[in-house]
């Protein structure tokens, strides 16, 4: 079996002309990925430390692989349990394409231990019926959102956090230019295009290139269709969601990946809290009209058909 796993830096950050002088930068390995924290302004040193410790604390609460996590020890606090309720609400909103209880079937595929295998149909249905929590599809987005709140409390001026492909911006750059976030090219090119955002935003990508293995020439990636227990196969290589709320951005990027372009577009049309960029397996790119994508050719998805 050929095993491929990408520890990915899913987004290249183009910080434009934010001044580097009072910037504090720290790289953290957390939640099984490399995270890059950049904070500007007075108190940035303390703010970076605070964000790093917040990330570690979320990991120690929600890790599925750490036997001592609060999730595994069944010692979640009342506040933690509220997150489970939010995840449940998101399952409803997305028609079940976002399913926060896929732990059993993720285990069957070996995605946590990296001992990959294609499970039998019986193993898949056993995994699906276990209904065990795995918030892997939202925790980094949620972490970004909490980090932005923390930065505000600490009085940081502005910041950009790359949490393993989930980008969280905080505040506006003083020169008035937008944050520019490059979206990774699923086919391995330098990058696909650039999304511009102002202020505090979450830009989250789910892609079939982020974590996968190959067996007999078939690629099996880590975003599962909850209906089948198999890797989602809705014609997409990647989806990026831009949203003011990190939890929502992260949940929706996963859900839209499972839905595909048509259903994802329908969900966008009935919503007003996010924008999205869809990259098809054919390489074609579609972006909703508010996505502010540049640097590549794409079809614009309008509110009206
Ligand atoms: P993301 O990279 O944010 O799309 O999240 C993928 C991770 O979420 C996987 O590694 C699993 O832990 C979990 N997951 C996989 N498929 C789904 C799904 N359909 N809904 C919710 N979580 C999922
Ligand atoms: Mg996600």
Short mmCIF file of C-alpha atoms and ligand atoms in Angstrom, two decimals:
data_model
loop_
_atom_site.label_atom_id
_atom_site.label_comp_id
_atom_site.label_asym_id
_atom_site.label_seq_id
_atom_site.Cartn_x
_atom_site.Cartn_y
_atom_site.Cartn_z
CA UNK A 1 0.00 0.00 0.00
CA UNK A 2 1.31 3.38 -0.89
CA UNK A 3 0.91 5.72 2.04
CA UNK A 4 0.84 9.40 1.52
CA UNK A 5 0.08 11.93 4.14
CA UNK A 6 0.45 15.62 3.78
CA UNK A 7 1.21 17.70 6.79
CA UNK A 8 -0.13 20.65 4.97
CA UNK A 9 0.38 24.33 4.99
CA UNK A 10 -2.84 24.78 3.09
CA UNK A 11 -2.66 28.50 2.71
CA UNK A 12 0.19 30.75 1.86
CA UNK A 13 -0.19 34.03 3.63
CA UNK A 14 0.43 37.15 1.70
CA UNK A 15 0.48 39.79 4.34
CA UNK A 16 0.66 42.66 1.91
CA UNK A 17 2.35 45.66 3.41
CA UNK A 18 1.64 45.13 7.09
CA UNK A 19 4.70 46.56 8.84
CA UNK A 20 7.03 43.89 10.17
CA UNK A 21 8.66 46.02 12.91
CA UNK A 22 6.30 45.44 15.81
CA UNK A 23 5.28 41.98 14.69
CA UNK A 24 5.63 38.91 16.88
CA UNK A 25 5.64 35.56 15.12
CA UNK A 26 5.50 32.07 16.57
CA UNK A 27 5.22 28.62 14.99
CA UNK A 28 3.32 26.05 17.02
CA UNK A 29 2.77 22.36 16.30
CA UNK A 30 -0.69 21.63 17.57
CA UNK A 31 -3.74 19.58 16.51
CA UNK A 32 -1.49 17.49 14.28
CA UNK A 33 -0.53 20.45 12.12
CA UNK A 34 1.88 23.36 11.86
CA UNK A 35 0.38 26.67 12.93
CA UNK A 36 1.80 30.09 12.27
CA UNK A 37 0.80 32.99 14.54
CA UNK A 38 1.59 36.60 13.65
CA UNK A 39 0.41 39.42 15.88
CA UNK A 40 1.16 43.15 15.63
CA UNK A 41 1.01 45.92 18.17
CA UNK A 42 1.78 46.60 21.78
CA UNK A 43 1.42 43.51 23.93
CA UNK A 44 1.82 41.22 20.89
CA UNK A 45 4.33 39.06 22.80
CA UNK A 46 1.84 38.22 25.51
CA UNK A 47 -0.98 37.88 22.98
CA UNK A 48 0.93 35.28 20.92
CA UNK A 49 1.67 33.27 24.08
CA UNK A 50 -1.95 33.48 25.09
CA UNK A 51 -3.17 32.27 21.70
CA UNK A 52 -0.65 29.40 21.71
CA UNK A 53 -1.85 28.30 25.12
CA UNK A 54 -5.50 28.56 24.03
CA UNK A 55 -4.73 26.27 21.07
CA UNK A 56 -3.04 23.71 23.33
CA UNK A 57 -5.91 23.82 25.76
CA UNK A 58 -8.46 23.18 22.98
CA UNK A 59 -6.34 20.27 21.81
CA UNK A 60 -6.23 18.78 25.29
CA UNK A 61 -10.02 19.06 25.50
CA UNK A 62 -11.04 17.75 22.08
CA UNK A 63 -8.28 15.41 20.88
CA UNK A 64 -9.55 12.02 19.75
CA UNK A 65 -6.06 10.53 19.77
CA UNK A 66 -4.93 11.67 23.23
CA UNK A 67 -6.34 9.22 25.78
CA UNK A 68 -6.19 11.89 28.47
CA UNK A 69 -8.28 14.49 26.59
CA UNK A 70 -11.47 15.67 28.29
CA UNK A 71 -13.43 14.20 25.37
CA UNK A 72 -11.89 10.77 25.92
CA UNK A 73 -12.07 10.98 29.72
CA UNK A 74 -15.71 12.10 29.55
CA UNK A 75 -14.89 15.19 31.60
CA UNK A 76 -16.19 17.88 29.22
CA UNK A 77 -17.36 21.03 30.97
CA UNK A 78 -20.81 22.55 30.56
CA UNK A 79 -19.28 25.14 28.18
CA UNK A 80 -17.63 22.37 26.14
CA UNK A 81 -20.96 20.62 25.87
CA UNK A 82 -22.44 23.76 24.34
CA UNK A 83 -20.03 23.27 21.46
CA UNK A 84 -21.51 19.80 20.95
CA UNK A 85 -24.95 21.43 20.74
CA UNK A 86 -23.65 23.90 18.14
CA UNK A 87 -22.25 20.96 16.18
CA UNK A 88 -25.62 19.25 16.37
CA UNK A 89 -27.33 22.41 15.07
CA UNK A 90 -24.83 22.54 12.22
CA UNK A 91 -25.63 18.92 11.34
CA UNK A 92 -29.27 20.03 10.95
CA UNK A 93 -28.38 23.13 8.92
CA UNK A 94 -26.32 21.11 6.45
CA UNK A 95 -28.80 18.26 6.00
CA UNK A 96 -26.43 15.86 7.74
CA UNK A 97 -23.49 16.41 5.38
CA UNK A 98 -21.61 17.84 8.37
CA UNK A 99 -21.71 14.99 10.87
CA UNK A 100 -19.78 15.50 14.12
CA UNK A 101 -20.10 11.82 15.08
CA UNK A 102 -17.96 10.07 12.51
CA UNK A 103 -15.27 8.93 14.91
CA UNK A 104 -16.14 5.25 14.60
CA UNK A 105 -15.85 5.21 10.85
CA UNK A 106 -12.75 7.45 10.80
CA UNK A 107 -11.16 4.82 13.07
CA UNK A 108 -12.08 2.05 10.65
CA UNK A 109 -10.23 3.87 7.87
CA UNK A 110 -7.18 4.27 10.14
CA UNK A 111 -7.11 8.04 9.74
CA UNK A 112 -6.20 8.69 13.38
CA UNK A 113 -3.41 6.12 13.74
CA UNK A 114 -2.22 6.59 10.14
CA UNK A 115 -2.45 2.82 9.76
CA UNK A 116 -4.63 3.15 6.71
CA UNK A 117 -6.85 0.45 5.25
CA UNK A 118 -10.02 0.25 3.17
CA UNK A 119 -12.64 -1.09 5.59
CA UNK A 120 -15.17 -3.75 4.70
CA UNK A 121 -18.84 -2.81 4.32
CA UNK A 122 -19.50 -4.35 7.76
CA UNK A 123 -16.74 -2.32 9.37
CA UNK A 124 -18.13 0.85 7.78
CA UNK A 125 -21.62 0.26 9.08
CA UNK A 126 -20.26 -0.61 12.53
CA UNK A 127 -18.31 2.66 12.49
CA UNK A 128 -21.32 4.68 11.37
CA UNK A 129 -23.61 3.26 14.04
CA UNK A 130 -21.15 4.04 16.85
CA UNK A 131 -22.15 7.76 16.82
CA UNK A 132 -19.01 8.93 18.63
CA UNK A 133 -17.95 12.57 18.64
CA UNK A 134 -15.16 13.88 16.45
CA UNK A 135 -15.04 17.67 16.15
CA UNK A 136 -12.03 17.56 13.83
CA UNK A 137 -14.01 19.37 11.13
CA UNK A 138 -14.63 22.45 13.27
CA UNK A 139 -12.08 22.69 16.01
CA UNK A 140 -9.46 24.71 14.16
CA UNK A 141 -12.05 27.18 12.89
CA UNK A 142 -13.48 27.45 16.39
CA UNK A 143 -9.96 27.92 17.75
CA UNK A 144 -9.41 30.81 15.34
CA UNK A 145 -12.63 32.44 16.45
CA UNK A 146 -11.72 32.13 20.15
CA UNK A 147 -8.22 33.39 19.41
CA UNK A 148 -9.65 36.51 17.72
CA UNK A 149 -11.81 37.15 20.80
CA UNK A 150 -8.74 36.74 23.01
CA UNK A 151 -6.73 39.15 20.86
CA UNK A 152 -9.46 41.72 21.18
CA UNK A 153 -9.51 41.37 24.99
CA UNK A 154 -5.73 41.75 25.09
CA UNK A 155 -5.84 44.84 22.91
CA UNK A 156 -3.74 43.43 20.05
CA UNK A 157 -3.87 45.65 16.98
CA UNK A 158 -4.09 43.13 14.19
CA UNK A 159 -3.12 39.56 13.55
CA UNK A 160 -3.14 36.72 11.07
CA UNK A 161 -3.18 33.13 12.28
CA UNK A 162 -2.66 30.20 9.94
CA UNK A 163 -3.99 27.24 11.86
CA UNK A 164 -2.98 24.51 9.42
CA UNK A 165 -4.85 25.88 6.45
CA UNK A 166 -7.57 27.55 8.47
CA UNK A 167 -6.75 31.23 8.32
CA UNK A 168 -8.08 33.63 10.92
CA UNK A 169 -7.52 37.34 10.49
CA UNK A 170 -8.02 39.84 13.26
CA UNK A 171 -8.44 43.59 12.90
CA UNK A 172 -7.66 45.84 9.98
CA UNK A 173 -4.26 46.78 8.71
CA UNK A 174 -3.50 50.45 9.28
CA UNK A 175 -2.78 51.11 5.61
CA UNK A 176 -6.35 50.12 4.79
CA UNK A 177 -5.38 47.26 2.46
CA UNK A 178 -7.14 43.91 2.81
CA UNK A 179 -5.62 40.74 4.14
CA UNK A 180 -4.73 38.61 1.16
CA UNK A 181 -4.92 34.88 1.62
CA UNK A 182 -3.71 32.51 -1.05
CA UNK A 183 -5.75 29.39 -1.60
CA UNK A 184 -3.71 26.25 -2.13
CA UNK A 185 -3.87 24.68 -5.57
CA UNK A 186 -5.21 21.13 -5.05
CA UNK A 187 -3.12 20.02 -8.04
CA UNK A 188 0.10 21.14 -6.35
CA UNK A 189 0.77 24.40 -8.19
CA UNK A 190 2.13 27.35 -6.23
CA UNK A 191 -1.33 28.57 -5.35
CA UNK A 192 -4.70 28.75 -7.01
CA UNK A 193 -5.80 32.31 -6.35
CA UNK A 194 -6.05 34.94 -3.66
CA UNK A 195 -9.00 35.81 -1.44
CA UNK A 196 -9.07 39.37 -0.02
CA UNK A 197 -10.78 40.02 3.29
CA UNK A 198 -11.08 43.00 5.62
CA UNK A 199 -11.14 42.93 9.40
CA UNK A 200 -11.78 39.82 11.45
CA UNK A 201 -12.60 36.87 9.22
CA UNK A 202 -12.12 33.16 8.94
CA UNK A 203 -10.99 31.65 5.63
CA UNK A 204 -11.14 27.87 5.81
CA UNK A 205 -10.36 25.25 3.18
CA UNK A 206 -11.36 21.59 3.06
CA UNK A 207 -9.61 19.58 0.38
CA UNK A 208 -9.02 16.03 -0.79
CA UNK A 209 -5.26 16.68 -0.86
CA UNK A 210 -4.94 17.53 2.83
CA UNK A 211 -4.97 14.03 4.29
CA UNK A 212 -5.22 10.86 2.28
CA UNK A 213 -3.72 7.52 1.37
CA UNK A 214 -3.64 5.60 -1.88
CA UNK A 215 -4.33 1.93 -2.45
CA UNK A 216 -4.39 0.22 -5.84
CA UNK A 217 -4.22 3.60 -7.52
CA UNK A 218 -7.27 4.98 -5.71
CA UNK A 219 -7.01 7.99 -3.44
CA UNK A 220 -8.96 7.77 -0.18
CA UNK A 221 -9.20 11.13 1.58
CA UNK A 222 -10.38 12.12 5.04
CA UNK A 223 -13.67 13.92 4.36
CA UNK A 224 -16.33 11.26 4.60
CA UNK A 225 -19.84 11.22 3.23
CA UNK A 226 -21.91 10.43 6.35
CA UNK A 227 -24.44 8.56 4.21
CA UNK A 228 -21.97 6.02 2.92
CA UNK A 229 -18.98 6.18 5.27
CA UNK A 230 -16.72 6.50 2.20
CA UNK A 231 -14.69 9.54 1.18
CA UNK A 232 -17.04 12.14 -0.27
CA UNK A 233 -17.13 12.05 -4.04
CA UNK A 234 -19.20 15.03 -5.14
CA UNK A 235 -16.89 16.28 -7.86
CA UNK A 236 -14.85 18.69 -5.73
CA UNK A 237 -11.14 18.86 -4.91
CA UNK A 238 -11.45 21.73 -2.46
CA UNK A 239 -13.86 24.23 -0.97
CA UNK A 240 -12.90 27.46 0.75
CA UNK A 241 -15.41 29.24 2.98
CA UNK A 242 -15.10 32.87 4.06
CA UNK A 243 -17.14 33.79 7.10
CA UNK A 244 -17.13 36.06 10.15
CA UNK A 245 -17.47 33.06 12.42
CA UNK A 246 -14.69 30.46 12.49
CA UNK A 247 -16.79 27.56 13.72
CA UNK A 248 -19.33 28.11 10.93
CA UNK A 249 -16.62 28.55 8.28
CA UNK A 250 -14.97 25.28 9.25
CA UNK A 251 -18.19 23.28 9.49
CA UNK A 252 -19.44 24.62 6.17
CA UNK A 253 -16.20 23.96 4.29
CA UNK A 254 -16.51 20.31 5.25
CA UNK A 255 -20.25 20.18 4.52
CA UNK A 256 -19.98 21.90 1.13
CA UNK A 257 -17.21 19.48 0.15
CA UNK A 258 -19.62 16.60 0.81
CA UNK A 259 -22.54 18.36 -0.93
CA UNK A 260 -20.79 19.33 -4.16
CA UNK A 261 -21.23 22.46 -6.26
CA UNK A 262 -24.96 22.34 -6.91
CA UNK A 263 -26.17 21.61 -3.40
CA UNK A 264 -23.50 23.88 -1.95
CA UNK A 265 -24.69 26.72 -4.17
CA UNK A 266 -28.28 26.14 -3.03
CA UNK A 267 -27.19 26.34 0.62
CA UNK A 268 -25.30 29.59 -0.10
CA UNK A 269 -28.36 31.08 -1.82
CA UNK A 270 -30.50 30.43 1.23
CA UNK A 271 -27.84 31.80 3.62
CA UNK A 272 -26.33 35.23 4.20
CA UNK A 273 -23.39 34.48 6.47
CA UNK A 274 -20.70 33.08 4.17
CA UNK A 275 -19.03 33.13 0.77
CA UNK A 276 -17.39 30.16 -0.92
CA UNK A 277 -14.90 29.10 -3.57
CA UNK A 278 -15.39 25.67 -5.13
CA UNK A 279 -12.59 23.90 -6.98
CA UNK A 280 -13.89 21.01 -9.08
CA UNK A 281 -11.91 17.84 -9.70
CA UNK A 282 -11.74 18.99 -13.34
CA UNK A 283 -9.84 22.09 -12.17
CA UNK A 284 -12.70 24.51 -12.87
CA UNK A 285 -13.25 27.16 -10.21
CA UNK A 286 -16.56 28.69 -9.09
CA UNK A 287 -16.85 31.49 -6.53
CA UNK A 288 -19.88 33.12 -4.94
CA UNK A 289 -20.27 36.78 -5.86
CA UNK A 290 -18.96 38.13 -2.53
CA UNK A 291 -15.87 35.91 -2.35
CA UNK A 292 -13.38 38.58 -3.60
CA UNK A 293 -11.25 36.00 -5.39
CA UNK A 294 -8.49 37.13 -7.74
CA UNK A 295 -5.52 35.67 -9.56
CA UNK A 296 -7.36 32.91 -11.43
CA UNK A 297 -10.17 32.39 -13.89
CA UNK A 298 -13.49 31.44 -12.39
CA UNK A 299 -17.26 31.46 -12.85
CA UNK A 300 -19.16 33.77 -10.54
CA UNK A 301 -22.11 32.26 -8.71
CA UNK A 302 -24.83 34.90 -8.39
CA UNK A 303 -27.69 35.12 -5.89
CA UNK A 304 -30.21 34.63 -8.67
CA UNK A 305 -29.91 31.76 -11.11
P1 LIG B 1 -12.01 19.44 7.47
O1 LIG B 1 -10.59 19.25 7.09
O2 LIG B 1 -12.29 20.67 8.28
O3 LIG B 1 -12.94 19.32 6.31
O4 LIG B 1 -12.38 18.27 8.48
C1 LIG B 1 -12.13 16.92 8.21
C2 LIG B 1 -12.07 16.17 9.51
O5 LIG B 1 -13.38 16.17 10.10
C3 LIG B 1 -11.72 14.71 9.32
O6 LIG B 1 -10.34 14.51 9.56
C4 LIG B 1 -12.60 14.01 10.34
O7 LIG B 1 -11.99 14.08 11.61
C5 LIG B 1 -13.84 14.86 10.36
N1 LIG B 1 -14.84 14.55 9.30
C6 LIG B 1 -14.70 13.84 8.16
N2 LIG B 1 -15.82 13.88 7.42
C7 LIG B 1 -16.69 14.67 8.09
C8 LIG B 1 -18.02 15.12 7.85
N3 LIG B 1 -18.70 14.77 6.76
N4 LIG B 1 -18.61 15.90 8.79
C9 LIG B 1 -17.94 16.27 9.91
N5 LIG B 1 -16.71 15.87 10.21
C10 LIG B 1 -16.07 15.09 9.31
MG1 LIG B 2 -13.96 21.93 8.33
#
